[in-house]
Amino acid sequence: MPKEHLEARRRQILDAARRCFLRNGFHATSMQDVLAEAELSAGAVYRYFKSKDDIIAATAAEALAEVASAFEADDGTRPPDLDNIVDLVLGVERPPLSGSQESAQLLVQVWSEALRSPSLCTALKEVMAEARGVVGGLVARHQQRGLLPADIPAEHVADVLMALVDGFLVRRAVYGHADSAAFRNGMRALMSAPAQAAR
């Protein structure tokens, strides 16, 4: 069977599973649900995935790959503007961070699944460590320009920025509407606020 056909069939299964997971969650979705959604026989699906857990793992891996792509390092040829940092963390105009409610819901499910799956937890930590390094590097360059306080470790600032985005994604997943432009403006205001003297 041609490789293109194999890839197309695998894509068909994963797309169907993703729709099921978004409707019902990972664990309320049965293999029968996936078979019906994909309009394929059990044999056709089991040729590509041995179990529902394998489909969950593949779906989670794709979601993490999307997150990783949103945090690709820049080439370092020019210092970042403030918006570079905010846009990178928020993923402006790029899924999954600025994507639909469905994208956010899937990511929240991946986080939950990582609590019970050691391998997925490890993969999630690796992706987020890479993202933290990219954002931390941008923050450090910003500090060198005097545009952010230099007395706070860049990785601490990166952690806070990414935690804020985690909260934004949860709001989008649970409540549906979350205004990315308003969130972006709020982050910019916080990042540009002058540091207050210790009391």
mmCIF file of N, CA, C and O in Angstrom, residues 10-20 37 62:
data_model
loop_
_atom_site.group_PDB
_atom_site.id
_atom_site.type_symbol
_atom_site.label_atom_id
_atom_site.label_comp_id
_atom_site.label_asym_id
_atom_site.label_seq_id
_atom_site.Cartn_x
_atom_site.Cartn_y
_atom_site.Cartn_z
ATOM 1 N N ARG A 10 -4.056 7.112 8.507
ATOM 2 C CA ARG A 10 -3.696 7.433 9.899
ATOM 3 C C ARG A 10 -4.236 8.805 10.284
ATOM 4 O O ARG A 10 -4.746 8.998 11.392
ATOM 5 N N ARG A 11 -4.147 9.759 9.351
ATOM 6 C CA ARG A 11 -4.663 11.097 9.593
ATOM 7 C C ARG A 11 -6.172 11.064 9.802
ATOM 8 O O ARG A 11 -6.715 11.761 10.656
ATOM 9 N N GLN A 12 -6.850 10.239 9.004
ATOM 10 C CA GLN A 12 -8.298 10.099 9.119
ATOM 11 C C GLN A 12 -8.684 9.617 10.517
ATOM 12 O O GLN A 12 -9.646 10.121 11.121
ATOM 13 N N ILE A 13 -7.939 8.656 11.025
ATOM 14 C CA ILE A 13 -8.228 8.102 12.352
ATOM 15 C C ILE A 13 -7.977 9.144 13.435
ATOM 16 O O ILE A 13 -8.803 9.338 14.344
ATOM 17 N N LEU A 14 -6.849 9.838 13.352
ATOM 18 C CA LEU A 14 -6.524 10.818 14.379
ATOM 19 C C LEU A 14 -7.476 12.002 14.363
ATOM 20 O O LEU A 14 -7.851 12.526 15.423
ATOM 21 N N ASP A 15 -7.886 12.423 13.181
ATOM 22 C CA ASP A 15 -8.846 13.521 13.097
ATOM 23 C C ASP A 15 -10.182 13.119 13.708
ATOM 24 O O ASP A 15 -10.835 13.912 14.408
ATOM 25 N N ALA A 16 -10.600 11.889 13.435
ATOM 26 C CA ALA A 16 -11.852 11.396 14.012
ATOM 27 C C ALA A 16 -11.749 11.290 15.526
ATOM 28 O O ALA A 16 -12.668 11.683 16.265
ATOM 29 N N ALA A 17 -10.617 10.773 15.998
ATOM 30 C CA ALA A 17 -10.416 10.641 17.445
ATOM 31 C C ALA A 17 -10.401 12.011 18.121
ATOM 32 O O ALA A 17 -10.983 12.189 19.204
ATOM 33 N N ARG A 18 -9.770 12.968 17.484
ATOM 34 C CA ARG A 18 -9.718 14.317 18.052
ATOM 35 C C ARG A 18 -11.126 14.888 18.222
ATOM 36 O O ARG A 18 -11.438 15.477 19.254
ATOM 37 N N ARG A 19 -11.975 14.685 17.228
ATOM 38 C CA ARG A 19 -13.351 15.167 17.340
ATOM 39 C C ARG A 19 -14.077 14.489 18.496
ATOM 40 O O ARG A 19 -14.824 15.127 19.251
ATOM 41 N N CYS A 20 -13.848 13.188 18.638
ATOM 42 C CA CYS A 20 -14.468 12.459 19.751
ATOM 43 C C CYS A 20 -13.947 12.949 21.095
ATOM 44 O O CYS A 20 -14.723 13.151 22.042
ATOM 45 N N GLU A 37 -16.887 7.368 14.154
ATOM 46 C CA GLU A 37 -16.556 8.715 13.676
ATOM 47 C C GLU A 37 -15.678 8.646 12.428
ATOM 48 O O GLU A 37 -15.837 9.445 11.496
ATOM 49 N N GLU A 62 0.861 15.232 18.990
ATOM 50 C CA GLU A 62 0.615 16.270 17.992
ATOM 51 C C GLU A 62 0.339 17.612 18.665
ATOM 52 O O GLU A 62 0.803 18.655 18.196
#
